[in-house]
Backbone as a printed PyTorch tensor [residue, N CA C, xyz], in Angstrom:
tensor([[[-155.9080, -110.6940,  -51.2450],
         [-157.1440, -110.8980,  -50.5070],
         [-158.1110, -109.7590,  -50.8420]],

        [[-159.4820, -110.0660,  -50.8510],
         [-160.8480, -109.0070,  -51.5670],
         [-160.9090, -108.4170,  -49.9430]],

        [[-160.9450, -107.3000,  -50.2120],
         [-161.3370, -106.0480,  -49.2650],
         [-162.6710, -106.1790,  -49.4600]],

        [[-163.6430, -105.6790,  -48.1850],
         [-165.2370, -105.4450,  -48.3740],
         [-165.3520, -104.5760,  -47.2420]],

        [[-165.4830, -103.4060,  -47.5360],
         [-165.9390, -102.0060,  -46.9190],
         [-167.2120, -102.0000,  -46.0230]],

        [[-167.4430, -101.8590,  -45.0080],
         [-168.7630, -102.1980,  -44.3370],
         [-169.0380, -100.4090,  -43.5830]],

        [[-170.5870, -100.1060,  -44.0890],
         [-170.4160,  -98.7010,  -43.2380],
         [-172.0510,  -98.8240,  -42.7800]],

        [[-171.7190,  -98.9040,  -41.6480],
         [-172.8440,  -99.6460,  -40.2750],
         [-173.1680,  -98.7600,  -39.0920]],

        [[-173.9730,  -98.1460,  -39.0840],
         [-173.9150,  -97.5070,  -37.5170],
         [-174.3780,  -98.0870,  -36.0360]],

        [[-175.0560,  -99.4500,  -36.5010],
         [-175.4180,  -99.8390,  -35.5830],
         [-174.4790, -100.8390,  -35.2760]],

        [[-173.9770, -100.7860,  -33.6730],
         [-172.7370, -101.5330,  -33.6250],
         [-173.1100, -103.0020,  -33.6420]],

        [[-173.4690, -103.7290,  -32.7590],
         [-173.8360, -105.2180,  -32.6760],
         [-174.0190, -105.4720,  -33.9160]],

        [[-174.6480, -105.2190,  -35.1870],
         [-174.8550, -105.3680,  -36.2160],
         [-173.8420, -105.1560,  -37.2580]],

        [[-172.9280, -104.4130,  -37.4950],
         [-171.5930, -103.7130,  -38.0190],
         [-170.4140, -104.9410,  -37.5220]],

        [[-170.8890, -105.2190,  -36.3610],
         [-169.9710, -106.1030,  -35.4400],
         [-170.0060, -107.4450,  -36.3790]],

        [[-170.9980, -108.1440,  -36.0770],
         [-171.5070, -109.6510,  -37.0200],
         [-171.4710, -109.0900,  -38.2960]],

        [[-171.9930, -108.2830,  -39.2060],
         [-171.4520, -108.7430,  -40.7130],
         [-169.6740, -108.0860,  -40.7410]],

        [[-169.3400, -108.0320,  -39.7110],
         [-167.3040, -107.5880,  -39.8290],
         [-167.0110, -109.2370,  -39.2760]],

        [[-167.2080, -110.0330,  -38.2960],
         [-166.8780, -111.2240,  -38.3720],
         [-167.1220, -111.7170,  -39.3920]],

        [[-168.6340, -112.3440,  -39.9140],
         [-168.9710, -113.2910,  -40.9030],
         [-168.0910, -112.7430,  -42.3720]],

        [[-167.6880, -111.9470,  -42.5110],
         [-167.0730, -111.1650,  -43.6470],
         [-165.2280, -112.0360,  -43.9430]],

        [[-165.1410, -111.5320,  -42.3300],
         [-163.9530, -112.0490,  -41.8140],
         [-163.4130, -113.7520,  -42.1220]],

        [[-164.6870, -114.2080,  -41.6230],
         [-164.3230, -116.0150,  -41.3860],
         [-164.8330, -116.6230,  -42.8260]],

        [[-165.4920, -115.6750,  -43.7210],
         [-165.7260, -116.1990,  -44.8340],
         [-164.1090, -115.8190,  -46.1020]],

        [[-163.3100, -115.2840,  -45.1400],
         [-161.5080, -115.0900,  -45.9880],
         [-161.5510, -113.5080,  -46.4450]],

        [[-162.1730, -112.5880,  -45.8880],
         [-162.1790, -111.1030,  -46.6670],
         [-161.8690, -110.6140,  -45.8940]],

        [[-161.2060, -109.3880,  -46.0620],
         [-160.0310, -108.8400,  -45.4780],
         [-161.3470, -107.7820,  -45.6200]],

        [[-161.5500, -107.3620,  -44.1580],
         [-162.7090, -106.2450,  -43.7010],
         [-161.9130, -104.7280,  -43.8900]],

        [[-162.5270, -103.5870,  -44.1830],
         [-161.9350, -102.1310,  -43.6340],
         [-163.2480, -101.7610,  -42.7730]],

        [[-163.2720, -101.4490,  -42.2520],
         [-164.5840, -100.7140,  -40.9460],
         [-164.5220, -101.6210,  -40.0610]],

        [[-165.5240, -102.2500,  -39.7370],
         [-166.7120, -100.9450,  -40.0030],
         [-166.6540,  -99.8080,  -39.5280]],

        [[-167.6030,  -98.6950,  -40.3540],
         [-167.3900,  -97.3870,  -40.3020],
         [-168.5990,  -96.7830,  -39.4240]],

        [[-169.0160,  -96.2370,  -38.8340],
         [-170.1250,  -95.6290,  -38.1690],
         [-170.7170,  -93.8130,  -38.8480]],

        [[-169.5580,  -94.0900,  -39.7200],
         [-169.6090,  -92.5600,  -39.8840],
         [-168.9760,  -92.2960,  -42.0740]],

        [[-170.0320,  -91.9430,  -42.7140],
         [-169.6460,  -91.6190,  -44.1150],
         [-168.2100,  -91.0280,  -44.0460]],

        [[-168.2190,  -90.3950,  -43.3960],
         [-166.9380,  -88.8520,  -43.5790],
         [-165.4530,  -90.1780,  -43.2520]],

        [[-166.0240,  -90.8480,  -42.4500],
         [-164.9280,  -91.8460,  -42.0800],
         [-164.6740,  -93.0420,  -42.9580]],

        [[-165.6470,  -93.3960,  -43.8330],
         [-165.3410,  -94.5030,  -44.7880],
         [-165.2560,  -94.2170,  -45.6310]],

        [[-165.2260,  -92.8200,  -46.2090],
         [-165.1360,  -92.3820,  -47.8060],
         [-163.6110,  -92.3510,  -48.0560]],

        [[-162.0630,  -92.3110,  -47.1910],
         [-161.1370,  -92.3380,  -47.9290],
         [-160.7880,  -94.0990,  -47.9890]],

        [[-161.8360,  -95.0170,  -47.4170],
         [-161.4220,  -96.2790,  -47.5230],
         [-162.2350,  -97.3260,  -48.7050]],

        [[-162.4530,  -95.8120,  -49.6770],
         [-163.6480,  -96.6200,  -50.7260],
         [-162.6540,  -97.1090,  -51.9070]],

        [[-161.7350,  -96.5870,  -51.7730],
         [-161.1840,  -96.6760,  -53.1770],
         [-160.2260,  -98.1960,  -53.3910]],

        [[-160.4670,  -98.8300,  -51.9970],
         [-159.8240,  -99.6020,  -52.1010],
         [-160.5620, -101.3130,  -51.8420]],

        [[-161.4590, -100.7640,  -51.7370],
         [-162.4640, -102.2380,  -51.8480],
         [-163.0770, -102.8360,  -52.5840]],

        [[-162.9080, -104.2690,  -52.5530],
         [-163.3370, -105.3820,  -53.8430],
         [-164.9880, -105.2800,  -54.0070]],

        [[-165.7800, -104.3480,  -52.7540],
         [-167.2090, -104.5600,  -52.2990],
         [-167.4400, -104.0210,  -50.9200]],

        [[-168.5030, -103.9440,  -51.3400],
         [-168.9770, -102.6740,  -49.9180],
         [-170.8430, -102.9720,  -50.0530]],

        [[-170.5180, -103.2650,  -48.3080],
         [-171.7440, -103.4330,  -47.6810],
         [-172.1670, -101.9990,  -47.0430]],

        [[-173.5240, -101.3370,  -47.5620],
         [-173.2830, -100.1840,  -46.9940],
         [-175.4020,  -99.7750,  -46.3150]],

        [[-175.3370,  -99.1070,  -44.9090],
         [-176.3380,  -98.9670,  -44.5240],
         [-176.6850,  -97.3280,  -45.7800]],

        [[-178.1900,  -97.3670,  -45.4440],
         [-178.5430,  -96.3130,  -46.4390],
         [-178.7370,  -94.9520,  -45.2970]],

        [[-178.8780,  -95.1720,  -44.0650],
         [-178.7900,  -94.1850,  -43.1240],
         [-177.6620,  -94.1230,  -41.6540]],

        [[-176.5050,  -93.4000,  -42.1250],
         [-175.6400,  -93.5340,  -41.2120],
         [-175.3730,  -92.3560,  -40.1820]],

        [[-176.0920,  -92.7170,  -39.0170],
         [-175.9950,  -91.6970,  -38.0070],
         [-176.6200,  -90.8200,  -38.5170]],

        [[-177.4770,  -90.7380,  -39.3290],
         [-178.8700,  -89.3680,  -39.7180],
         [-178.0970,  -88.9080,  -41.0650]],

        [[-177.3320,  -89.4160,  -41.3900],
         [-176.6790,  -88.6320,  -42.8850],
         [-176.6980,  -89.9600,  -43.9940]],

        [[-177.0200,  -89.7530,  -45.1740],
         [-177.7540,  -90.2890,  -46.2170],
         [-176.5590,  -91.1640,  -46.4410]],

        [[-176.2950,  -92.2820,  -47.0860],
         [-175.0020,  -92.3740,  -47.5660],
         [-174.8420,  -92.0140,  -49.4920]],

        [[-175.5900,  -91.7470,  -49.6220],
         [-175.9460,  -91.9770,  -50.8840],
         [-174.4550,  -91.5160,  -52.0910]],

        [[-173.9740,  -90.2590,  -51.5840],
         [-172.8200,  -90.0480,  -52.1380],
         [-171.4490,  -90.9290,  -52.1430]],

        [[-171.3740,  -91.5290,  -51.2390],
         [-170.6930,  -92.5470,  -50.8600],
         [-171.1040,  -93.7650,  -51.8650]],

        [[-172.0370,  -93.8900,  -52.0300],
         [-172.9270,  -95.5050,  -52.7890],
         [-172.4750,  -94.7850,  -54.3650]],

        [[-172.8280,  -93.2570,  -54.7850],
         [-172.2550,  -92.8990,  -56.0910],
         [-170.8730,  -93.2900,  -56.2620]],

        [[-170.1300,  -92.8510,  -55.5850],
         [-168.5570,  -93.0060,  -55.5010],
         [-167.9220,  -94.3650,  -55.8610]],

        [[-168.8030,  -95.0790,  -55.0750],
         [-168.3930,  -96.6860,  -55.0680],
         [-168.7980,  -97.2520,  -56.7080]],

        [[-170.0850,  -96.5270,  -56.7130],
         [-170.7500,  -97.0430,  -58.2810],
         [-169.9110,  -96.5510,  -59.3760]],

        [[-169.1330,  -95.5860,  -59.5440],
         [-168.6450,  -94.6390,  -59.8420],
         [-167.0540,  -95.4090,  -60.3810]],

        [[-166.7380,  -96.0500,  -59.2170],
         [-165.3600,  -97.2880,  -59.1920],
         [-165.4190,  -98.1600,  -59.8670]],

        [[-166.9810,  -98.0220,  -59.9080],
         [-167.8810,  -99.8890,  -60.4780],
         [-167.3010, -101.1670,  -59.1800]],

        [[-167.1850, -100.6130,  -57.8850],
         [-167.3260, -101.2720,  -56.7470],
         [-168.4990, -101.9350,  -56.5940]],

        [[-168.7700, -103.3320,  -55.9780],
         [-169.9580, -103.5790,  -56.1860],
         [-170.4950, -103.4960,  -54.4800]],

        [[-171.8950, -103.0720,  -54.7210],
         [-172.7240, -102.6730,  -53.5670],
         [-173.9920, -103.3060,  -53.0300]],

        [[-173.6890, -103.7490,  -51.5700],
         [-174.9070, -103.9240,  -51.3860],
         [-175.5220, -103.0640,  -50.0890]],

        [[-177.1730, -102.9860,  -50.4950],
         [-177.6920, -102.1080,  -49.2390],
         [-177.9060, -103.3670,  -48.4620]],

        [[-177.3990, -102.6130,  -46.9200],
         [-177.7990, -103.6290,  -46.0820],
         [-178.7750, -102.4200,  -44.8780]],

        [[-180.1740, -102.6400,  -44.8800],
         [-181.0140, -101.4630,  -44.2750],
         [-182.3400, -101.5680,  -43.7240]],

        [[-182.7810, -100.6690,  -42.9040],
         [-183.7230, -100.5870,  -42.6180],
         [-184.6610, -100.3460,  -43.0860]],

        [[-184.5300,  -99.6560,  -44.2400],
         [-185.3690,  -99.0360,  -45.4290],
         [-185.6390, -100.0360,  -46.5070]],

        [[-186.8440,  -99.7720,  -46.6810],
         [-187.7120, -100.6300,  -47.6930],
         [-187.0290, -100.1270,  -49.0840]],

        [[-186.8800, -101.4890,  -49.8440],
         [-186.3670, -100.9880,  -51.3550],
         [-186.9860,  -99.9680,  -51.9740]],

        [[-188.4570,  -99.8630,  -52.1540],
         [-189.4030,  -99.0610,  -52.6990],
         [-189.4180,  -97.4100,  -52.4060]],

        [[-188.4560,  -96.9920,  -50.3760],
         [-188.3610,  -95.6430,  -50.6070],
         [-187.2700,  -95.6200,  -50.7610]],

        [[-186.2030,  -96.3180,  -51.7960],
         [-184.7980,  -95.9540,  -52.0010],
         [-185.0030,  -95.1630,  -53.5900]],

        [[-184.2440,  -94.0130,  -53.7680],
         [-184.2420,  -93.3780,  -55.0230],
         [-184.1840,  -94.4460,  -56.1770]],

        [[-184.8120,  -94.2030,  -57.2940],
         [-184.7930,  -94.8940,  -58.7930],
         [-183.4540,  -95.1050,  -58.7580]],

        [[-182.5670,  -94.3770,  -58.9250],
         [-181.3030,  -94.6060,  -59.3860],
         [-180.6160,  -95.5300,  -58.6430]],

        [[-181.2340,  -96.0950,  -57.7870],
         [-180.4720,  -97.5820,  -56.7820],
         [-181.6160,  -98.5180,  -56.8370]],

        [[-182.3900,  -98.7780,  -57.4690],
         [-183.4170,  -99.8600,  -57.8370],
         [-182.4150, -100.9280,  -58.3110]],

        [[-181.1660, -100.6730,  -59.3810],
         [-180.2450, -101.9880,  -59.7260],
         [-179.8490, -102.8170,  -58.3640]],

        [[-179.4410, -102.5720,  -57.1350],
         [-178.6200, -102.6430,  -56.3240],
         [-179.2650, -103.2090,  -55.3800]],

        [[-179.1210, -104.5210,  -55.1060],
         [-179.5600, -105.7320,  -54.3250],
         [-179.8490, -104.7610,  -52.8900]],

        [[-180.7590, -104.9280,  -52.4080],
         [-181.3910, -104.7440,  -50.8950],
         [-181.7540, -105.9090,  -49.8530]],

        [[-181.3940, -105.8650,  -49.0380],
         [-181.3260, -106.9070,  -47.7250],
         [-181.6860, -105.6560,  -46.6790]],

        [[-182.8470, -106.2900,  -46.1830],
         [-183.3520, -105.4830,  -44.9080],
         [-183.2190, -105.5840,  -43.6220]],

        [[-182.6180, -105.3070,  -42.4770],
         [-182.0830, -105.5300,  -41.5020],
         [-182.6640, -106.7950,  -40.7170]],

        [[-184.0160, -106.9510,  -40.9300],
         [-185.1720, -107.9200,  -40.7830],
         [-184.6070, -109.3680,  -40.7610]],

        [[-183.6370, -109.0710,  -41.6660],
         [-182.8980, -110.4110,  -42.3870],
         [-181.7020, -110.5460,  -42.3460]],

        [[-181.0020, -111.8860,  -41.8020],
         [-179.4630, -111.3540,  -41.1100],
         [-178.1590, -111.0650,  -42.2550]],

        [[-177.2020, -110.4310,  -41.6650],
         [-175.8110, -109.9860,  -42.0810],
         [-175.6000, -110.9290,  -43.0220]],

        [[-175.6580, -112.5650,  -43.3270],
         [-175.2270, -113.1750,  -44.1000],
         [-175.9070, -113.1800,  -45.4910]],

        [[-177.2330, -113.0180,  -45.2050],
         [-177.8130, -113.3900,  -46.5180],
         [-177.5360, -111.7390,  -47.4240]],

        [[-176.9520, -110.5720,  -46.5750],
         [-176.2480, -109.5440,  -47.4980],
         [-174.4440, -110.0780,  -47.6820]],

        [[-174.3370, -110.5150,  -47.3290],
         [-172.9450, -110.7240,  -47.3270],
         [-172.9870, -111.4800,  -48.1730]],

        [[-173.5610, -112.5810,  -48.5410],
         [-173.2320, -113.7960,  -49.3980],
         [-173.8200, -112.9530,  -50.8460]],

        [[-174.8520, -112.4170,  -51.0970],
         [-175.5620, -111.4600,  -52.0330],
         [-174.1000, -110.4380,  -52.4280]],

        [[-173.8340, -110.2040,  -52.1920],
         [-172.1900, -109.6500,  -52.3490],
         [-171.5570, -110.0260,  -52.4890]],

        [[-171.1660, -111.3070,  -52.0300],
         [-169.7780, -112.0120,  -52.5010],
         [-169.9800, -112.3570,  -54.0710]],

        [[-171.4460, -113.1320,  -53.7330],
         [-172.1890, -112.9670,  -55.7320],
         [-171.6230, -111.3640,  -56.3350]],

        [[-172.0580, -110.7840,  -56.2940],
         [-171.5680, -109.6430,  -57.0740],
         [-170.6040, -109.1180,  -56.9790]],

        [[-169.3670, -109.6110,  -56.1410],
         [-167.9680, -109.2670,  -56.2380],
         [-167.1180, -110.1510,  -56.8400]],

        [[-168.1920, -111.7610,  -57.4890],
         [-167.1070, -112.5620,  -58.0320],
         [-168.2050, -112.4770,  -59.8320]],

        [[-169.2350, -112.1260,  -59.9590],
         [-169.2810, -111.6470,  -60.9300],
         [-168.5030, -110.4360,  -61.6200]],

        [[-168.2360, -109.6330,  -60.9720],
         [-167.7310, -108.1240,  -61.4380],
         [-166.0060, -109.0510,  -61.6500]],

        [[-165.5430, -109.7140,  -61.3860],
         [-164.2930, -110.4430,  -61.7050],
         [-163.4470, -110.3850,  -60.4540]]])
């Protein structure tokens, strides 16, 4: 079963894309509220849904790490694509604006491309 890493600080929200994750057959790890807390559960996921601001700390090292695995990533955020660093311009953005599924399904795409 595909693991998909979710690191969410906002709970109600963390909550629904960990069900829809769930009932779509993926075996969830988090959600995480906290980087320091989802970074030893990176190494083991097929894909990772990840906020770009968790509890006031960037995730960005975390998003290297994963890229790093060649884990595939999606931002799921409050933040506009345009103030996310150049170096994550590749990396599909879904704005909170817009619900948990349409990042989730945007991911499942890029976790059954990557093989």
């Amino acid at each position: 079963m595909r693991t998909i890493l979710i690191v969410e600080d906002e709970y109600f929200i963390a909550d629904d894309c960990a069900t829809l994750a769930r009932q779509a057959g993926y075996h969830v790890v988090g959600p995480f509220a906290s980087i320091d807390e989802a970074r030893p559960h990176a190494s083991g996921a097929s894909g990772a849904l990840i906020d770009v601001n968790v509890n006031g700390t960037a995730s960005y090292k975390l998003i290297d790490a994963l890229l790093a695995m060649g884990t595939p990533v999606t931002l799921y955020t409050g933040y506009d694509a345009s103030t996310l660093p150049e170096k994550y311009a590749h990396l599909p953005v879904v704005t909170k604006t817009r619900g948990c599924a349409e990042a989730l399904g945007i991911l499942c795409k890029q976790m059954s491309s990557a093989g």
